[in-house]
Coordinates of C-alpha atoms and ligand atoms in Angstrom, one line a residue:
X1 CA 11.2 -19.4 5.9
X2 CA 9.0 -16.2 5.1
X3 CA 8.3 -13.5 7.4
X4 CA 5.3 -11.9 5.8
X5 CA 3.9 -7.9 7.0
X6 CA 0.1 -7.4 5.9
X7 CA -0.4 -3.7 6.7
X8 CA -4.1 -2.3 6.3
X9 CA -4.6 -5.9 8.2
X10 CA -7.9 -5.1 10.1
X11 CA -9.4 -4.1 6.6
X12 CA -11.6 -6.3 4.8
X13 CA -9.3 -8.1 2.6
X14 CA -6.5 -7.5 5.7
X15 CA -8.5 -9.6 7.8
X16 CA -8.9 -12.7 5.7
X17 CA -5.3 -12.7 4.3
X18 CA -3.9 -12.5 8.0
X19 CA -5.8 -15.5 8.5
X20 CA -4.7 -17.2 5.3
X21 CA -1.2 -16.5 5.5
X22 CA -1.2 -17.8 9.4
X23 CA -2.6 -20.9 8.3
X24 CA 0.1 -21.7 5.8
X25 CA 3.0 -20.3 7.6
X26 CA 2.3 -20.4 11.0
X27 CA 1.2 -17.7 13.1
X28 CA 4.4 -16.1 14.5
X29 CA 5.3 -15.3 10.9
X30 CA 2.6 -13.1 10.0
X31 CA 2.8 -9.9 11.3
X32 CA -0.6 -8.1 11.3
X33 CA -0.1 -4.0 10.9
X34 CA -2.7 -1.1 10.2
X35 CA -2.8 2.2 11.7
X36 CA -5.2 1.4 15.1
X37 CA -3.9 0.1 18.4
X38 CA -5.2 -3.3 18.2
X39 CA -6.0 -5.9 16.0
X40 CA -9.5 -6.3 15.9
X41 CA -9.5 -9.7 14.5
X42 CA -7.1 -11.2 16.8
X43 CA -3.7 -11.3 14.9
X44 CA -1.2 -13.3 17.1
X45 CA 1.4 -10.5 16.0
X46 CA 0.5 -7.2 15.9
X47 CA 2.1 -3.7 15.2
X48 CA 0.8 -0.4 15.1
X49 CA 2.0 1.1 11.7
X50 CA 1.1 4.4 9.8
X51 CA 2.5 3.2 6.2
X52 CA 3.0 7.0 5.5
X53 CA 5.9 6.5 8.3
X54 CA 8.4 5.5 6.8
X55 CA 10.9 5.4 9.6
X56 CA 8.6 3.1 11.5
X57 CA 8.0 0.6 8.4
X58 CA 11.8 0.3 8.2
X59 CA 11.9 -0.4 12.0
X60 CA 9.3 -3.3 11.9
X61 CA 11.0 -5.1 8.5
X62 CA 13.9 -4.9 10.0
X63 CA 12.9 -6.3 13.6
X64 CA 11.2 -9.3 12.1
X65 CA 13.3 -10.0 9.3
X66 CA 10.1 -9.5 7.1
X67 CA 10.7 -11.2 3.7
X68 CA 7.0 -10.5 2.0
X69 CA 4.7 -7.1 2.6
X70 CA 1.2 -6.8 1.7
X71 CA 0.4 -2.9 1.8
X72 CA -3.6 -2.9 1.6
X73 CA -3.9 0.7 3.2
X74 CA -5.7 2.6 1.1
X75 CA -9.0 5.0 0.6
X76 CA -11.6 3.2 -2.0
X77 CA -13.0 4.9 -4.3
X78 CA -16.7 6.3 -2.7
X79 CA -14.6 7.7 0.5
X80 CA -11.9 8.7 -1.9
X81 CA -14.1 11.1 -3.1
X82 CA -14.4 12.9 -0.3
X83 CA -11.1 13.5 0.8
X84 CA -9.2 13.0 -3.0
X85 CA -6.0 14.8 -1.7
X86 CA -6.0 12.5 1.8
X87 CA -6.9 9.7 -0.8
X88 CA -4.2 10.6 -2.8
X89 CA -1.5 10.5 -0.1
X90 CA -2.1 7.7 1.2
X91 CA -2.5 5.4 -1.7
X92 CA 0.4 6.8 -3.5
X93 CA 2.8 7.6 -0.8
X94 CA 2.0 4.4 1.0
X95 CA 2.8 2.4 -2.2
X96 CA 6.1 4.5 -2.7
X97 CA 7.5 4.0 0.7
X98 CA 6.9 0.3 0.5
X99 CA 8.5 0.4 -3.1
X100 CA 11.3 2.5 -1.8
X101 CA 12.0 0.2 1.9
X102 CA 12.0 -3.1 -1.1
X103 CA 14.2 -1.0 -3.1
X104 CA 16.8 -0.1 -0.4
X105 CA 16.6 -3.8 1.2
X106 CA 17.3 -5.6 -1.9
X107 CA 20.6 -3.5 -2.8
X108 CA 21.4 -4.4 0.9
X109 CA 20.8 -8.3 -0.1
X110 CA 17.5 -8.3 1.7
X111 CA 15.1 -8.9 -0.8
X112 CA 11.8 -7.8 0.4
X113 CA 8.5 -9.4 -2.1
X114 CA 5.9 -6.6 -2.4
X115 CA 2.1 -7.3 -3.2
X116 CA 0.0 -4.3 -3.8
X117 CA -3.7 -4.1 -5.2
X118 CA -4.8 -2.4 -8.0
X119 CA -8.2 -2.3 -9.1
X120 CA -11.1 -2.2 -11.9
X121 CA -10.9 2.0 -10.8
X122 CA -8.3 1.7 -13.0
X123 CA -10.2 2.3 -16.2
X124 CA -12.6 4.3 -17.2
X125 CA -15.3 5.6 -19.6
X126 CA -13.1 5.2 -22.5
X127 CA -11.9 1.4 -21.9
X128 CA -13.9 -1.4 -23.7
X129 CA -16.4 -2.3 -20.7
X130 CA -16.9 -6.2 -21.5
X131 CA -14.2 -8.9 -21.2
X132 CA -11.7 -5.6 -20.8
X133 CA -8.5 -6.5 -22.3
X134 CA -5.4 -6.8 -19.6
X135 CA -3.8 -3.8 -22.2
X136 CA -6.2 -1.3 -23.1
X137 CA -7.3 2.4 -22.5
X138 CA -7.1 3.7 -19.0
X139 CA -8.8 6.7 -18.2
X140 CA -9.4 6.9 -14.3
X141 CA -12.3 9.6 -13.5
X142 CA -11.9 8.9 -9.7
X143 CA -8.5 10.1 -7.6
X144 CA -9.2 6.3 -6.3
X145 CA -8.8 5.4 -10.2
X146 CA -6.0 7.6 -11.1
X147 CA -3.9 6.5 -8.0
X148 CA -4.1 3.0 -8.8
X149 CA -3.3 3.7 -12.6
X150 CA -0.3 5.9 -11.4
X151 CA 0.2 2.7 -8.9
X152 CA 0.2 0.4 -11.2
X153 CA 3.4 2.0 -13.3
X154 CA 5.1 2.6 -10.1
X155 CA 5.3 -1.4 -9.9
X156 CA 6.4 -1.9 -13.6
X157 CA 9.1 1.0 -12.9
X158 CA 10.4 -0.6 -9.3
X159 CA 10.8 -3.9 -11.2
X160 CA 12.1 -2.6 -14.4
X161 CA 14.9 -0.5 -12.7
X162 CA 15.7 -1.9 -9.5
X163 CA 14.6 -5.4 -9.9
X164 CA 12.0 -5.2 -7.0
X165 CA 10.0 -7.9 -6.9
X166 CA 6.5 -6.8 -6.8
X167 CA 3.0 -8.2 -7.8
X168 CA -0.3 -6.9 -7.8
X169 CA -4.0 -8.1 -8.9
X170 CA -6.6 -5.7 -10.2
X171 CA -8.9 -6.4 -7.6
X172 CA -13.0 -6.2 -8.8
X173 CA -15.3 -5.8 -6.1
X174 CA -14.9 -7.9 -3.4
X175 CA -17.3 -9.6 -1.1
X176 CA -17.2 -11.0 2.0
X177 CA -18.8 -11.1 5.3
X178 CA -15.9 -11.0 8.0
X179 CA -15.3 -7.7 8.3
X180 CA -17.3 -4.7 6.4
X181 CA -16.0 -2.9 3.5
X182 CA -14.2 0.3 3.4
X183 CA -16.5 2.5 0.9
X184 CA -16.2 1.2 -2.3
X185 CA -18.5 1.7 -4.9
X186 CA -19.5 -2.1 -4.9
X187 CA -20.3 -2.1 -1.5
X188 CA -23.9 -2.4 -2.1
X189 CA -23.1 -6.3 -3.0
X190 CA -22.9 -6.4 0.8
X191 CA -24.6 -4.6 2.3
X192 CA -28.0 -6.1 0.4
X193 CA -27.5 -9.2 2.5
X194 CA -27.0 -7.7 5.6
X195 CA -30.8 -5.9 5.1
X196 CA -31.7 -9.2 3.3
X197 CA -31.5 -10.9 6.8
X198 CA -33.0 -8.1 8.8
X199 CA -36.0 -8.9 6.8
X200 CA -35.6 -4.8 5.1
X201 CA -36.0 -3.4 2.0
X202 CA -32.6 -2.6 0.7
X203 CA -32.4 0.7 -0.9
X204 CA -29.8 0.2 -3.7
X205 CA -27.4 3.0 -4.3
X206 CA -26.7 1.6 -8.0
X207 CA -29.3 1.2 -10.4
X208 CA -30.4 -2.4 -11.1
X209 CA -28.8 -2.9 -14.4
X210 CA -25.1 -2.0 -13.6
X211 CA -23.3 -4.9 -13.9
X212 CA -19.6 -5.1 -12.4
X213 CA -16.9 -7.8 -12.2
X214 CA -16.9 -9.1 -8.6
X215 CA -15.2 -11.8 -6.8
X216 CA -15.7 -13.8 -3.6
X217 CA -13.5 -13.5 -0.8
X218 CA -12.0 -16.9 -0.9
X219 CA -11.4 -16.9 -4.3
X220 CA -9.6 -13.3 -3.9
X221 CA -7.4 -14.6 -1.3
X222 CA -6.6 -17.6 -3.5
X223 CA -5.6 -15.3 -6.3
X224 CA -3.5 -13.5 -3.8
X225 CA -1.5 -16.5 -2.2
X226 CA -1.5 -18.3 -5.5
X227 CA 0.1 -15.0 -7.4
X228 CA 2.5 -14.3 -4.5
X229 CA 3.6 -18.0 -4.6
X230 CA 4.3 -18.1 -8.8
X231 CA 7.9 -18.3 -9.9
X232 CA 9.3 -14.8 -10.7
X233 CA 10.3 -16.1 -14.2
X234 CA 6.6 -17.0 -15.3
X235 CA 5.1 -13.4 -14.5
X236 CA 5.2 -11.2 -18.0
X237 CA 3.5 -8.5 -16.2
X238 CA 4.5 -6.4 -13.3
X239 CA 2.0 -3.6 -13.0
X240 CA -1.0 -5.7 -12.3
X241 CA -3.2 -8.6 -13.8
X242 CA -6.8 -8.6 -14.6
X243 CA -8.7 -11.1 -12.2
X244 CA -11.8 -12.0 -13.0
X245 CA -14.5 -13.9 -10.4
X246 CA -18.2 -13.1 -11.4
X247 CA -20.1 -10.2 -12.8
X248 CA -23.8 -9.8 -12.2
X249 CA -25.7 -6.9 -11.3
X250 CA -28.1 -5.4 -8.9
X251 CA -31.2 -7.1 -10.1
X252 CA -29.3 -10.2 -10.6
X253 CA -28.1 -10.1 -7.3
X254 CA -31.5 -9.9 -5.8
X255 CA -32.6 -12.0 -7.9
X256 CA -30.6 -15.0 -6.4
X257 CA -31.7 -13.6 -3.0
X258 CA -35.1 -13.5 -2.8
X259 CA -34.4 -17.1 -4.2
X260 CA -33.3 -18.1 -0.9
X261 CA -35.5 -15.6 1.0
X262 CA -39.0 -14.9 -1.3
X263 CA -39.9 -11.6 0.9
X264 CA -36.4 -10.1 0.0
X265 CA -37.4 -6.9 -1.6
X266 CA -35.3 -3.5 -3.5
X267 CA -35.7 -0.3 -4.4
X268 CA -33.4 1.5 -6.5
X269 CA -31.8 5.1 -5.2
X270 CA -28.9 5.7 -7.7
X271 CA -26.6 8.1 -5.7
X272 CA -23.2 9.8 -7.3
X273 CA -21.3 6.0 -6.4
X274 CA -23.8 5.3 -9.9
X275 CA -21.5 7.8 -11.6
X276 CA -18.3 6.2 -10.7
X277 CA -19.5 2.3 -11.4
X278 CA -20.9 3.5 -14.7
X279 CA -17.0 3.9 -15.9
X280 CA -16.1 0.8 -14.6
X281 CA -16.0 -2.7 -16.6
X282 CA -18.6 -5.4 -16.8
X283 CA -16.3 -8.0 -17.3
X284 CA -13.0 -9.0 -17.4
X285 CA -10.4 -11.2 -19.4
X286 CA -8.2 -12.3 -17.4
X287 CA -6.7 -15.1 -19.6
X288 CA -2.8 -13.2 -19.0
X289 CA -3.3 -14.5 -15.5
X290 CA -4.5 -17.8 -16.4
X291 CA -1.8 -18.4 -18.3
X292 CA 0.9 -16.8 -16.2
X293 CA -0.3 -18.3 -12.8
X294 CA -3.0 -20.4 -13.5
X295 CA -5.8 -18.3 -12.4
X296 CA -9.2 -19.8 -12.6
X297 CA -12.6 -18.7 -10.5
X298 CA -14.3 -21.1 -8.1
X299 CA -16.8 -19.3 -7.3
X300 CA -20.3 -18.6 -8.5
X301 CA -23.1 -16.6 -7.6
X302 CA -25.3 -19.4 -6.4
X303 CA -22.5 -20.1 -4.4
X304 CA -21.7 -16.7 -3.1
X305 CA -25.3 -16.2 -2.3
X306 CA -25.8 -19.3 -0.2
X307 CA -22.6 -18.8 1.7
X308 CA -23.2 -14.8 2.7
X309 CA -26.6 -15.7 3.8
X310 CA -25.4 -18.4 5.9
X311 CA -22.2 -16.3 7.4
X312 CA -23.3 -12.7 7.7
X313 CA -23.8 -11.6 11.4
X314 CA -26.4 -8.8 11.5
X315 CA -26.2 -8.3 14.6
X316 CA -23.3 -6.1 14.4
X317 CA -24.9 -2.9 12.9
X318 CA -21.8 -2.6 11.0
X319 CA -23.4 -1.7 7.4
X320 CA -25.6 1.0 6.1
X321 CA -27.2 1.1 3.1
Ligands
LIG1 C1 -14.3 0.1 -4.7 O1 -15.5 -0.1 -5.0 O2 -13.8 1.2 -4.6 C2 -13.5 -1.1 -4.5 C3 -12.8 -1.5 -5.8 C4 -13.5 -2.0 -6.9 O3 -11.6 -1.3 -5.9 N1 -14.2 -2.2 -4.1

């Protein structure tokens, strides 16, 4: 039986996983974490954790007999900017403690499976932009970037040298309507349908033709489960695989809108988020995970489109532009 930790749970992809993982095995053995009192999306187990505590994250695996952790805490890569050396810490120093607890467990015969996401920040200028190769140039220009680049060989060294057992997705931008995302540069992919149905103008912080690899929630979590779940012995990578959902950009995007809802309308306000998407990809090839795992995407943006429109709550305030 699996005793699974999600910590960063009442994030956006925290939320949905919780959820997920509950479904399949049951909710006493998902143990929601993230560094608030309370889990706002009503967790059946809940823990108050600060992943840069390490004392406290050995407590909690030990007290549940935790066999899985998801560590999702982390500062994207628009909020990164504004606090790189906070941003810093926490993404790498969250990472290494998990890293270290798996490493310590499993010479103690407690194996402990790690997932951690990576992320398109993980190239940059420099790396081909369409259907980037799995192996190719990676030249970060964000501390979001360079953390997960530095992440990502902190996994291949844990399972190179101490056999830990960890695996990790490089995540595009994801969308999804649950809970709102935690400043990210593709953030605007959400927050235009949350103006959409206010019947506003959204005022795009990317300019219309940037095109970035995206991916819908439920085919995120499906890559998640599906790559936690594949036999150790068929995974030939361990610092993180390409995934690869969608890619469209902001005129695309409100394109397939305004197809739904004819008096959608745009403007476009490039801010400095354009600087940091304009280094990213377009497109992905994820064909390592296909074959490893059998990834494949679901989803598509006629899809996606029809789905947020008919699930985001605007009540809730939650977004700005
Ligand atoms: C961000 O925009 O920072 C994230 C990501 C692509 O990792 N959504």
């Amino acid at each position: 039986m699996e005793r699974i930790l999600v910590i960063g749970a009442n994030g956006q992809i925290g939320s949905e996983l919780v959820e997920a993982l509950a479904a399949q095995h049951g909710a006493d053995n998902v143990i929601a974490a993230d560094i608030s009192q309370s889990s706002l999306y009503g967790a059946k187990v809940y823990q108050v954790i600060d992943v840069l505590n390490t004392a406290r994250l050995a407590e909690v695996v030990e007290q549940y007999h935790v066999t899985q952790v998801y560590q999702l805490a982390a500062l994207l890569s628009a909020t990164g900017e504004q606090a790189p050396l906070k941003a810093w810490t926490l993404n790498m120093d969250g990472l290494l403690n998990i890293l270290e607890l798996a490493r310590i467990r499993g010479a103690a015969g407690k194996p402990l499976k790690v997932f951690w996401p990576s992320s398109i920040a993980a190239f940059g200028p420099n790396t081909p932009a369409v259907n980037t190769p799995q192996y190719t140039v990676m030249d970060p220009s964000t501390i979001y970037g360079i953390s997960k680049l530095a992440g990502e060989r902190l996994c291949e060294y844990y399972f190179q040298k101490y056999g830990v057992d960890v695996r990790s997705i490089r995540y595009p931008g994801i969308i999804s309507y649950k809970s709102p995302p935690g400043g990210g540069t593709t953030d605007y992919a959400i927050a235009i349908f949350h103006s959409a149905l206010r019947g506003e103008r959204y005022e795009c912080f990317l300019d219309a033709e940037t095109t970035l690899p995206m991916i819908y929630m439920p085919d995120a979590i499906r890559a998640t489960i599906s790559l936690m779940e594949a036999p150790a012995g068929k995974l030939s990578i361990r610092s993180s695989y390409n995934v690869a959902g969608l890619s469209f950009n902001p005129r695309e995007l409100a394109l397939a809108i305004k197809q739904n809802l004819p008096d959608f309308d745009i403007h476009y306000a490039p801010d400095s988020r354009q600087a940091i998407a304009a280094t990213w990809p377009q497109s992905l090839d994820d064909s390592s995970a296909s074959k490893d795992w059998g990834w494949q995407a679901q989803i598509g943006l006629e899809q996606l489109v029809s789905d947020m429109l008919k699930n985001v709550k605007i009540s809730d305030g939650a977004l700005a532009a």
